[in-house]
Amino acid sequence: MTDHHAAAPPSGPVPWDKAFALRLLTDMLRIRRMEEKSAELYGAGKIRGFLHLYIGEEATAVGALHALAPDDNIVATYREHGHALVRGMEMGSIMAEMYGKHEGCARGHGGSMHLFDARTRLYGGNAIVGGGLPLAVGLALASKMQHEQRITACFFGDGAVAEGAFHESLNLAALWKLPVLFCCENNLYGMGTALERSESQTDLCAKAASYNMPALRADGMDIVAVHEASKQALRTLRESAGPVFVEYQTYRFRAHSMFDAELYRQKAEIEEWKTRGPIHTFTARLKAEGKLTEEEFLAIDAAANEEVAAAVAFAEAGTWEPVDDLLKDVMTPPPPAPRPGGGDAGSPPAAAPCEG
Amino acid sequence: MSRKLSYREAMREAMHEALANDPRVFLMGEDVGRYGGTYAFSKGFLDEFGPERIRDTPLSELGFVGAAIGAALGGMRPIVEVMTVNFSLLALDQIVNTAAALRHMSGGQFSVPLVIRMATGAGRQLAAQHSHSLEGWYAHIPGIKVLAPATIEDARGMLAPALADPDPVVIFEHAGLFNIEGDLPDDWSADIRSARVRRQGKDVAIITHGGSLPKALAAAQTLAEQGIEAEVLDLRVLRPLDSESIAAAVAKCRRVVVVDEGWRSGSLAAEVMARIMESAFYELDAPVVRVCSEEVPIPYAKHLEDAALPQPEKIVAAVKEMMG
C-alpha cells in the first residue's frame, strides 16, 4: 500500500477540460493578486500583526482543495489565505479580517492567521505549528462515529513534522482508521531553518509510512501533479478506510512573514524556484495546448484584480467592533435561568454543534 | 431520603447516566476501557458501551485532548479523562491555544463542548510528578470553566451541566476524595455557577475547594470545640469565581482564611484575597490570611508530604492567630 516514490509529475497534456483548467488557473491568480495587495496594504499600515504570504505555493491549495467535496472539513495553518479563498469564502470577508474589521470572517478577532468559516467548514487558521493536526483527527473521529462520509483535510508545513503533535496525530489517525488527508506543504523551511538542519530523516513520506499509512509525494509547483496526486490520495483513503499522507514539494517566494530579512537562503535559490512558478508555467502549458489565449488570460487577471479592488473597498468601508463587545464571545451566552429542584442540569441539549 | 455512596461511585454513576442518555457522549483516555479506568471510574463501561464509546488512547495527551476538541467541534460530546493534572501539561497547548481560544478567535463561530476530567492533588505519597494542584493555573484562562467537585453530591451532579455547557469545562477531582462516602439526598442538585456554604458560622470564614474541603471542615469542628464558629465556603466553581458568595462570607464573618492546596505564589488563594481587597476591604476586621502548600515539589516521604500540604492543624493555628 505504501508507495511514496511513485508520484512523479505527469507528463503530456493537461488531462482536464478547458473550463476546469481555467477555473484552477483563476483561483491561483485570485490568491496571487489578493496577497500581492495584502503585502502592499501591510506596507501602508492597513494590515498589521503577522502576515504570512503563500505566494509561490498556490498550486498546492488550489489543486488539493479542488479534489475535495464541499462538505469535507478543512484545517489549515497561519498561511491560509489561499485555502480560505479557494474554499469559497468571500474575498471581502478575508480582507476585512486582515484589516481587523467587524465585517471580517472572525469579526477582527483573528486577523490574517486565524481565518475561520463555519459555512465552508474551515476550522482555522491555526497558528501553533502542528496544532491543527490533533483537531483534524478529532473532526475525522466525529465523522466516523456519526457515520458521515466527509473527510478532513489537514494542511501543515514541513516544520510541523518535528512537533510531537504530528507524530501523535498520525499515530491516532492510523490506529483508529480515520478519514484524514494529511497535506504536508513542504516549502523546505520552517521559518528560517532548512529541513536538513532540523530533521534527521528528511524523507517526510518515510515518516508517515512508519505509521503504517499510505504516503505519496507530488510536485507542488505543478497544479496538475498536485490535483492528480490529491485525487489519487482520496481514492486510496476511501479504499483503505484510513488516513493518507501527501507531501507537496513547494517553495515560498516571499519572506516567512513581513519581519523576515531572509538571511538564511540565497537569492539564486529563490530565483531558480521562481522559474518553476505555478502560475506562469501552467499558463504557458495551457497556451501551448491551445486551451488559453492571451486575451483570456488578461481577462482572468483583470477580473481577479477587480475582485481584489472590491474586497479592499469592502474592508475599507468596514466598521470596528464596538469595544463594549470585547468579551462577548469568550464564552457562549448563558441560557435562560434553569428550573429549580433536583438535577437542575437536565439532559444535554439536542442541538447540533454551534456553527454560527 | 438519601442513599450512601462513595465519591468514585457517584462520578461513575454520573458518567454512566451521560453515556446512556446521549449517543453523542463518549469517554476517552488512557486505560479507561480494558483496564477499567486508572481509578476504576469506568469499570464495566467497555462491556456495556463498546470500544467506540469507551475509547482507550495511546499515551498521547496532546494528541487525544486535541482529538477530543476536534470531535466536539464535529458534533460529539467527549469526556476526556486525563490521568493526573501533571500529565495534562502535555496537553496544555491544545487546551489553552485551541479549546479556550477558539470561540473568541473565530468571532463566535465555533464553540467547543468538551469536558476534561483529571485527578489532582497530593496525599498519597506519589511524589513530585503525580501530586500537584494546578487548578489555579487553569482558573487563569479565559474561555474555559473550571470545576472542583468536593462532595458526593457534586461528584454525582456536576458532570451533566458540564456536558450540557457549550464551552470547554475542566473538572478537577482530588484523588484524596475518591474513597470518601456520604449520603446523596434524593433531592440533590448541582449547578456549575455558584459556591456553597458547607458549614454555617459567624466568627471566621474558611474559603476553600476540592481536597482541602474535608480538612477545612475538620478544622472548623476543632475550632467549634474551642468556641470559634467557622463558616466553610466551598468555591466549587474555580472559574468563573462566585464573587458574590465570597463577599457574603466576608460580610458575615469579617475574618477570612483561604485554604488552597496550590502553591502560595500566584495561587487561586491569591485571587480570592485580591477580590476581597477590591470589593470587601472595609468589611474586614483583620487582614485575610491563607494556608497553602509549601513552595516545594511535593516530596515522597510521608512526613515531608504532610508538612508540605495544608492540614487541619495549620488551619486551626491560622484562625487562632488571627482571632488573637
XYZ file of C-alpha atoms in Angstrom:
680
model
C 0.000 0.000 0.000
C 2.754 2.409 0.909
C 4.102 3.884 -2.263
C 5.991 7.033 -1.589
C 8.262 7.158 -4.566
C 5.762 6.859 -7.373
C 4.225 10.289 -7.694
C 6.416 11.725 -10.426
C 4.971 14.764 -12.166
C 2.728 13.652 -15.004
C 3.997 14.449 -18.419
C 1.983 15.028 -21.520
C -1.066 17.217 -21.960
C -3.129 18.707 -19.162
C -5.737 15.992 -18.540
C -8.627 18.390 -17.918
C -11.215 20.153 -19.995
C -10.722 23.832 -20.644
C -13.324 25.026 -18.142
C -11.780 23.121 -15.252
C -8.247 24.118 -16.194
C -9.217 27.784 -16.346
C -11.042 27.535 -13.042
C -7.886 26.354 -11.313
C -5.758 28.955 -13.051
C -8.274 31.586 -11.989
C -8.096 30.515 -8.362
C -4.300 30.644 -8.346
C -4.417 34.141 -9.803
C -7.052 35.271 -7.311
C -4.795 34.179 -4.435
C -1.727 35.790 -6.010
C -3.411 39.135 -6.632
C -5.066 39.183 -3.211
C -1.769 38.537 -1.471
C 0.234 40.998 -3.552
C -2.292 43.590 -2.500
C -2.107 42.406 1.107
C 1.657 42.944 1.139
C 1.130 46.447 -0.207
C -1.542 47.137 2.425
C 0.806 45.844 5.101
C 3.365 48.390 3.986
C 0.687 51.051 4.157
C -0.180 50.073 7.712
C -3.676 48.851 6.882
C -2.851 45.269 7.823
C -0.812 44.654 10.967
C 0.397 41.768 13.122
C 1.909 38.831 11.274
C 1.202 38.371 7.582
C 2.407 35.097 6.071
C 2.173 35.047 2.303
C 1.507 31.923 0.255
C 2.946 33.375 -2.949
C 4.673 30.591 -4.889
C 2.687 27.833 -3.166
C -0.723 28.491 -4.752
C -0.834 25.257 -6.743
C -0.988 23.233 -3.538
C -4.117 24.725 -2.014
C -5.867 25.092 -5.355
C -5.020 21.639 -6.639
C -5.745 19.847 -3.385
C -8.923 21.702 -2.421
C -10.484 21.220 -5.849
C -10.203 17.471 -5.261
C -12.403 17.689 -2.144
C -16.159 17.703 -1.689
C -17.928 20.857 -0.483
C -18.871 19.330 2.865
C -15.415 17.996 3.735
C -13.655 19.612 6.695
C -10.555 21.763 6.261
C -7.967 22.509 8.919
C -5.226 24.902 7.893
C -2.321 26.899 9.263
C -1.463 30.577 9.648
C -0.526 30.659 5.931
C -4.122 30.043 4.923
C -5.424 32.996 2.897
C -5.398 30.875 -0.239
C -7.178 27.923 1.336
C -9.905 30.191 2.679
C -10.428 31.822 -0.694
C -10.464 28.619 -2.752
C -12.794 27.024 -0.250
C -15.406 29.618 -1.123
C -15.066 32.412 1.380
C -15.725 35.905 0.118
C -12.510 37.782 -0.543
C -14.028 40.810 1.184
C -14.576 38.824 4.344
C -10.923 37.721 4.301
C -9.635 41.202 3.578
C -11.840 42.757 6.263
C -10.493 40.225 8.758
C -6.940 41.204 7.872
C -7.948 44.840 8.422
C -9.336 43.809 11.827
C -12.814 44.946 10.872
C -16.123 43.796 12.311
C -17.147 42.581 8.850
C -14.227 40.128 8.769
C -14.940 36.404 8.951
C -13.871 36.332 12.610
C -15.063 39.885 13.328
C -11.472 41.089 13.566
C -10.646 38.774 16.453
C -8.270 36.590 14.496
C -6.608 38.541 11.703
C -4.515 37.021 8.934
C -3.526 33.927 10.926
C -6.997 32.951 12.108
C -9.474 32.771 9.261
C -12.487 30.645 10.195
C -15.668 29.860 8.320
C -18.398 27.585 9.607
C -20.267 27.649 6.288
C -17.388 26.144 4.321
C -16.200 24.062 7.296
C -12.864 25.842 7.568
C -11.658 25.177 11.116
C -8.854 27.752 11.059
C -6.358 29.399 10.703
C -4.281 27.611 13.437
C -1.064 29.387 14.350
C 0.584 26.913 16.694
C 2.757 24.808 14.391
C 1.284 21.311 14.399
C -1.696 22.425 16.465
C -4.217 21.741 13.743
C -3.335 18.057 13.366
C -4.988 16.731 16.549
C -8.018 18.854 15.715
C -8.264 17.214 12.298
C -8.001 13.762 13.881
C -10.914 14.623 16.176
C -13.056 16.022 13.372
C -12.489 12.805 11.448
C -13.278 10.751 14.543
C -16.598 12.604 14.872
C -17.375 11.909 11.215
C -16.619 8.242 11.634
C -18.628 7.891 14.839
C -21.600 9.625 13.199
C -21.283 7.550 10.017
C -20.736 10.600 7.843
C -18.953 10.330 4.515
C -16.991 13.546 4.877
C -13.231 13.522 5.169
C -10.985 16.037 6.905
C -8.092 17.601 5.018
C -5.368 18.944 7.258
C -2.738 21.296 5.869
C 0.571 21.868 7.629
C 4.144 22.718 6.737
C 7.378 20.777 6.882
C 8.162 22.496 10.182
C 5.261 20.682 11.818
C 6.794 17.247 11.329
C 9.238 17.977 14.148
C 6.378 18.577 16.590
C 5.049 15.856 18.848
C 1.552 16.746 17.664
C 2.449 15.475 14.175
C 3.539 12.069 15.442
C 0.722 11.669 17.945
C -1.842 12.647 15.322
C -0.564 10.353 12.574
C -0.473 7.500 15.046
C -4.024 8.126 16.284
C -5.432 8.546 12.783
C -3.808 5.336 11.554
C -4.615 3.393 14.732
C -8.287 4.359 14.598
C -8.513 4.293 10.782
C -9.808 7.831 10.476
C -10.536 9.645 7.207
C -7.841 12.322 7.388
C -5.928 13.589 4.376
C -2.659 14.872 5.831
C -1.451 17.536 3.385
C 2.145 18.457 4.089
C 3.165 21.632 2.289
C 6.914 21.143 2.262
C 8.388 24.521 1.352
C 11.802 23.431 2.665
C 11.989 25.904 5.536
C 10.430 26.068 8.984
C 10.584 29.840 9.218
C 14.349 30.232 8.628
C 15.523 26.712 9.400
C 16.039 24.455 6.423
C 14.591 20.956 6.598
C 18.014 19.294 6.555
C 19.042 21.408 9.546
C 16.042 20.267 11.596
C 15.312 16.674 10.598
C 17.445 13.561 10.900
C 15.168 11.992 8.288
C 14.291 14.437 5.515
C 12.149 11.940 3.606
C 8.805 13.053 5.033
C 6.885 10.257 3.334
C 9.078 7.761 5.185
C 7.937 9.316 8.465
C 4.289 8.935 7.532
C 4.857 5.410 6.229
C 6.314 4.479 9.612
C 2.818 4.959 10.997
C 1.538 2.364 8.588
C -0.125 4.959 6.425
C -0.064 5.262 2.623
C 2.145 8.184 1.667
C 2.760 9.847 -1.654
C 4.638 12.817 -2.960
C 3.739 15.421 -5.557
C 5.484 18.302 -7.284
C 3.779 21.175 -5.504
C 4.775 23.650 -8.206
C 2.722 21.779 -10.806
C -1.004 22.192 -10.383
C -1.728 19.136 -12.498
C 0.543 16.975 -10.364
C -0.968 18.360 -7.168
C -4.552 17.798 -8.217
C -3.995 14.341 -9.661
C -1.992 13.227 -6.609
C -4.736 14.560 -4.332
C -7.391 12.637 -6.230
C -5.267 9.502 -6.047
C -4.781 10.048 -2.305
C -8.538 10.389 -1.804
C -9.176 7.190 -3.732
C -6.663 5.423 -1.519
C -8.271 6.958 1.561
C -11.672 5.599 0.601
C -10.328 2.189 -0.354
C -8.187 1.744 2.730
C -10.725 3.439 5.035
C -7.908 5.210 6.817
C -5.659 8.251 6.627
C -3.352 9.124 3.751
C -0.329 11.410 3.757
C 0.643 13.579 0.805
C 3.812 15.638 0.622
C 3.536 18.582 -1.765
C 7.023 19.825 -2.569
C 6.720 23.543 -2.952
C 8.504 26.803 -2.253
C 7.581 30.148 -0.815
C 8.782 33.036 -2.962
C 8.316 35.674 -0.288
C 9.717 36.002 3.216
C 8.282 33.869 6.053
C 6.450 36.896 7.375
C 6.794 40.606 6.862
C 9.525 40.750 9.542
C 11.839 38.287 7.825
C 15.116 39.614 6.349
C 15.742 36.236 4.640
C 19.323 35.791 5.814
C 19.026 32.015 5.663
C 18.682 31.434 1.912
C 20.369 32.616 -1.249
C 18.693 34.871 -3.789
C 19.820 32.498 -6.539
C 17.886 29.687 -4.915
C 14.714 31.783 -4.843
C 15.202 32.828 -8.466
C 15.682 29.230 -9.533
C 12.450 28.176 -7.850
C 10.648 31.119 -9.421
C 11.344 29.666 -12.838
C 9.026 26.860 -11.720
C 6.346 29.281 -10.545
C 2.965 27.510 -10.633
C 1.039 30.262 -12.388
C 3.322 31.144 -15.280
C 4.247 27.538 -16.007
C 0.610 26.436 -16.066
C -0.322 29.459 -18.181
C 2.376 28.623 -20.702
C 1.325 24.989 -20.792
C -2.321 25.860 -21.448
C -1.362 28.317 -24.157
C 0.880 25.737 -25.832
C -2.018 23.288 -25.810
C -4.394 25.861 -27.246
C -6.550 25.920 -24.127
C -5.845 29.543 -23.288
C -5.335 32.712 -25.308
C -3.529 35.810 -24.119
C -6.840 37.693 -24.224
C -8.445 35.101 -21.965
C -5.524 35.279 -19.562
C -5.727 39.056 -19.399
C -9.458 38.873 -18.778
C -8.981 36.382 -15.923
C -6.271 38.537 -14.419
C -8.346 41.693 -14.779
C -11.276 40.011 -13.039
C -9.005 38.919 -10.191
C -7.755 42.473 -9.803
C -11.314 43.771 -9.800
C -12.248 41.285 -7.117
C -9.281 42.451 -5.051
C -10.273 46.095 -5.504
C -13.795 45.301 -4.379
C -12.501 43.356 -1.371
C -10.283 46.253 -0.346
C -13.194 48.668 -0.733
C -15.325 46.372 1.421
C -12.639 46.234 4.097
C -12.078 49.993 3.951
C -15.801 50.614 4.373
C -15.964 48.175 7.271
C -16.573 49.155 10.855
C -14.759 48.470 14.104
C -16.417 46.073 16.515
C -17.675 48.111 19.479
C -15.275 47.808 22.421
C -18.336 47.106 24.566
C -18.492 43.722 22.805
C -14.894 42.872 23.694
C -15.766 39.961 25.988
C -18.913 38.885 24.191
C -17.611 35.729 22.543
C -15.222 34.434 25.179
C -17.971 32.135 26.427
C -21.312 31.186 24.934
C -24.012 33.403 26.467
C -25.764 31.605 29.354
C -29.156 30.031 28.702
C -32.313 31.195 30.477
C -32.398 30.505 34.219
C -32.648 26.771 34.965
C -35.608 25.116 36.587
C -35.405 24.851 40.354
C -35.274 21.497 42.098
C -33.239 18.310 41.864
C -30.967 17.644 38.929
C -31.486 21.123 37.529
C -28.983 20.494 34.786
C -31.392 18.449 32.733
C -30.009 16.446 29.856
C -27.611 17.884 27.313
C -29.347 19.864 24.573
C -30.120 18.063 21.363
C -28.819 20.896 19.221
C -26.114 20.398 16.621
C -22.666 21.836 17.330
C -22.591 25.599 17.325
C -21.638 26.693 13.858
C -22.522 30.335 13.809
C -34.498 10.183 51.906
C -30.982 9.566 50.838
C -28.581 6.789 49.968
C -24.940 6.198 50.800
C -22.293 6.049 48.100
C -18.645 6.906 47.525
C -17.236 9.772 45.502
C -15.993 7.221 42.984
C -19.419 5.600 42.697
C -21.067 8.994 42.354
C -18.821 10.038 39.483
C -19.181 6.636 37.859
C -22.952 6.921 38.093
C -22.838 10.397 36.525
C -20.775 9.149 33.600
C -22.985 6.123 33.165
C -26.058 8.316 33.034
C -24.463 10.605 30.435
C -23.388 7.685 28.243
C -26.770 6.018 28.494
C -28.755 9.171 27.763
C -26.848 10.780 24.906
C -25.302 8.866 21.992
C -23.006 11.824 21.330
C -21.254 11.312 24.657
C -18.172 9.115 24.698
C -15.293 8.592 27.110
C -11.669 8.622 26.011
C -8.368 8.465 27.831
C -5.560 6.251 28.973
C -6.829 2.921 30.279
C -10.491 3.932 30.513
C -11.537 0.739 28.723
C -9.988 -2.655 29.338
C -8.240 -1.535 32.497
C -11.500 -0.080 33.804
C -10.090 3.373 34.443
C -6.957 4.280 36.382
C -9.167 4.932 39.409
C -11.857 2.409 38.384
C -14.318 5.165 37.489
C -15.250 3.404 34.242
C -15.141 -0.219 35.383
C -17.539 -2.290 33.289
C -18.229 0.507 30.794
C -16.344 -1.167 27.943
C -18.614 -4.209 28.047
C -21.730 -2.080 28.247
C -20.966 0.676 25.744
C -18.303 -0.875 23.491
C -14.860 0.240 22.330
C -16.118 3.066 20.088
C -17.558 4.943 23.056
C -15.154 3.774 25.757
C -12.031 4.590 23.843
C -8.610 3.596 25.146
C -5.958 6.011 23.917
C -2.203 5.756 23.494
C -0.042 7.798 25.882
C -0.571 10.897 23.770
C -2.116 13.575 25.929
C -1.601 16.331 23.377
C -2.971 14.153 20.604
C -6.058 12.794 22.291
C -7.063 16.002 24.057
C -6.713 17.776 20.714
C -8.701 14.999 19.060
C -11.430 15.445 21.653
C -11.574 19.138 20.783
C -11.990 18.211 17.141
C -14.640 15.626 17.965
C -16.546 18.208 19.995
C -16.402 20.582 17.015
C -17.642 17.754 14.839
C -20.811 17.224 16.853
C -19.806 14.784 19.598
C -19.767 15.338 23.367
C -16.476 13.815 24.529
C -15.489 13.244 28.125
C -11.714 13.090 28.259
C -10.072 11.535 31.281
C -6.507 12.695 31.877
C -4.753 10.560 34.459
C -3.396 13.430 36.558
C -3.087 17.170 36.334
C 0.671 16.718 35.927
C 0.099 14.775 32.702
C -2.331 17.411 31.476
C 0.641 19.707 30.990
C 1.439 17.662 27.884
C -1.939 18.750 26.513
C -1.852 22.329 27.706
C -1.200 23.668 24.204
C -4.444 22.203 22.899
C -6.424 23.282 25.962
C -5.158 26.869 26.100
C -4.330 27.674 22.487
C -7.233 25.867 20.885
C -10.117 24.860 23.170
C -10.132 28.039 25.246
C -9.388 30.416 22.372
C -11.436 29.009 19.524
C -14.782 30.625 20.200
C -13.497 34.159 20.531
C -10.769 33.783 17.908
C -13.328 32.584 15.348
C -15.631 35.508 16.016
C -18.125 33.275 17.833
C -18.428 30.741 15.020
C -17.124 27.655 16.815
C -17.772 26.563 20.387
C -16.038 23.550 21.916
C -18.466 21.483 24.041
C -15.815 19.379 25.708
C -15.406 18.006 29.243
C -11.923 17.189 30.521
C -11.701 15.374 33.853
C -8.476 14.932 35.725
C -7.199 13.817 39.094
C -5.416 16.450 41.107
C -3.706 16.849 44.446
C -1.377 15.151 46.869
C -1.624 12.935 49.912
C -0.856 9.503 48.509
C 2.966 9.602 48.553
C 3.124 9.825 44.767
C 5.877 12.468 44.835
C 6.620 15.377 42.558
C 5.241 14.235 39.209
C 1.832 12.925 40.256
C 0.711 15.153 43.114
C 0.357 18.740 42.150
C -2.620 21.063 42.366
C -2.533 23.208 39.273
C -6.204 24.119 39.055
C -5.207 27.702 39.806
C -3.347 27.781 36.507
C -6.412 26.612 34.655
C -8.584 29.091 36.503
C -6.400 31.819 34.994
C -7.545 31.079 31.455
C -10.498 32.850 29.813
C -12.602 30.603 27.598
C -12.911 27.609 29.899
C -14.880 26.771 33.021
C -13.080 25.099 35.920
C -14.888 22.920 38.441
C -13.762 21.224 41.638
C -16.397 18.818 42.966
C -15.546 18.039 46.593
C -18.699 16.301 47.818
C -20.707 13.242 46.882
C -23.478 15.457 45.587
C -21.127 17.413 43.335
C -19.359 14.272 42.104
C -22.784 12.983 41.111
C -24.201 16.229 39.836
C -21.635 18.471 38.165
C -20.951 16.322 35.104
C -24.372 16.685 33.467
C -24.369 20.502 33.430
C -20.720 20.404 32.353
C -21.683 18.256 29.353
C -24.653 20.491 28.614
C -22.373 23.521 28.589
C -21.450 24.650 25.066
C -17.919 25.619 26.147
C -14.935 23.620 27.441
C -15.206 22.549 31.077
C -12.266 21.204 33.060
C -13.141 19.151 36.144
C -10.573 18.631 38.895
C -11.170 15.594 41.075
C -8.922 15.466 44.133
C -7.584 11.949 44.446
C -7.845 12.128 48.218
C -11.632 12.272 47.874
C -12.246 9.181 45.756
C -12.932 6.854 48.667
C -14.950 9.193 50.858
C -18.521 8.068 51.426
C -21.538 10.163 52.104
C -25.254 10.475 51.756
C -26.710 11.590 48.474
C -30.097 13.149 49.152
C -32.888 12.286 46.755
C -33.419 15.949 46.007
C -29.778 16.618 45.178
C -28.923 19.400 42.798
C -25.661 20.670 41.417
C -25.277 23.772 39.311
C -21.915 24.853 37.870
C -22.286 28.520 38.741
C -22.108 29.046 42.462
C -20.094 28.461 45.613
C -21.790 26.719 48.522
C -21.628 27.135 52.274
C -20.774 23.715 53.740
C -20.884 24.806 57.358
C -22.549 27.824 58.870
C -20.513 30.040 61.167
C -20.096 33.650 62.197
C -16.589 34.199 63.583
C -14.395 33.395 60.626
C -14.954 32.290 57.032
C -12.740 29.497 55.714
C -12.825 29.663 51.919
C -11.573 26.550 50.166
C -12.211 23.954 47.457
C -11.526 20.370 46.411
C -9.354 18.150 48.579
C -8.971 20.863 51.196
C -12.691 20.909 51.994
C -12.616 17.934 54.412
C -9.574 19.496 56.082
C -11.380 22.816 56.456
C -14.425 21.069 57.920
C -12.212 19.148 60.356
C -10.569 22.392 61.404
C -13.970 24.009 61.854
C -15.009 21.136 64.122
C -11.896 21.595 66.265
C -12.491 25.347 66.405
C -16.111 24.836 67.421
C -14.949 22.788 70.383
C -12.922 25.829 71.365
C -15.803 28.231 70.947
C -14.980 29.614 67.498
C -17.736 29.200 64.915
C -16.159 28.943 61.473
C -18.157 29.166 58.275
C -16.810 26.981 55.476
C -17.372 28.153 51.924
C -16.668 25.608 49.165
C -15.840 27.507 45.980
C -16.807 24.501 43.745
C -16.509 26.605 40.589
C -12.987 27.995 40.243
C -13.679 29.822 37.014
C -15.736 31.933 36.927
C -15.395 32.556 40.646
C -18.579 33.261 42.568
C -17.555 36.677 43.877
C -20.942 37.302 45.462
C -20.709 34.303 47.753
C -17.168 35.278 48.701
C -18.304 38.818 49.523
C -21.270 37.475 51.508
C -18.987 35.281 53.609
C -16.711 38.251 54.288
C -19.649 40.464 55.245
C -20.992 37.817 57.609
C -17.788 36.739 59.360
C -15.465 39.742 58.871
C -12.451 37.438 59.117
C -11.240 35.150 56.337
C -8.773 32.305 55.968
C -8.264 30.966 52.444
C -7.163 27.335 52.195
C -5.697 26.192 48.871
C -3.540 23.166 48.091
C -1.880 25.119 45.290
C 1.445 26.817 45.930
C 1.154 30.180 47.637
C 2.708 32.419 44.954
C 0.284 33.338 42.211
C -2.293 30.963 43.636
C -6.036 30.777 43.433
C -5.903 31.822 47.098
C -4.160 34.986 45.971
C -7.002 35.683 43.535
C -9.639 35.206 46.216
C -7.749 37.549 48.521
C -7.389 40.136 45.786
C -11.126 40.080 45.130
C -11.806 40.585 48.829
C -9.413 43.547 48.796
C -11.199 45.019 45.801
C -14.763 44.588 46.924
C -14.960 43.924 50.666
C -11.905 45.543 52.238
C -13.893 47.695 54.642
C -15.894 44.688 55.844
C -12.755 43.112 57.286
C -11.764 43.139 60.945
C -8.378 41.599 60.211
C -6.076 41.018 57.252
C -7.001 37.949 55.241
C -4.596 35.049 55.715
C -4.071 31.873 53.737
C -2.945 28.343 54.217
C -1.355 26.979 51.038
C 1.106 24.298 50.064
C 4.744 24.959 50.838
C 6.664 26.023 47.751
C 8.351 22.733 47.083
C 7.836 19.911 44.565
C 5.687 17.514 46.570
C 8.056 15.051 48.284
C 7.586 11.305 48.645
C 8.278 10.651 52.356
C 5.031 10.794 54.306
C 6.187 13.229 56.984
C 7.569 15.577 54.349
C 4.472 15.357 52.182
C 2.255 16.062 55.187
C 4.410 19.027 56.075
C 4.146 20.432 52.550
C 0.343 20.454 52.459
C -2.419 22.401 54.182
C -3.556 20.407 57.248
C -6.401 20.915 59.721
C -3.892 21.879 62.433
C -2.386 24.565 60.218
C -5.851 25.938 59.502
C -6.752 25.945 63.206
C -3.478 27.687 64.015
C -4.055 30.308 61.348
C -7.545 31.027 62.626
C -6.470 31.261 66.247
C -3.612 33.578 65.443
C -5.991 35.778 63.519
C -8.556 35.790 66.311
C -5.802 36.883 68.697
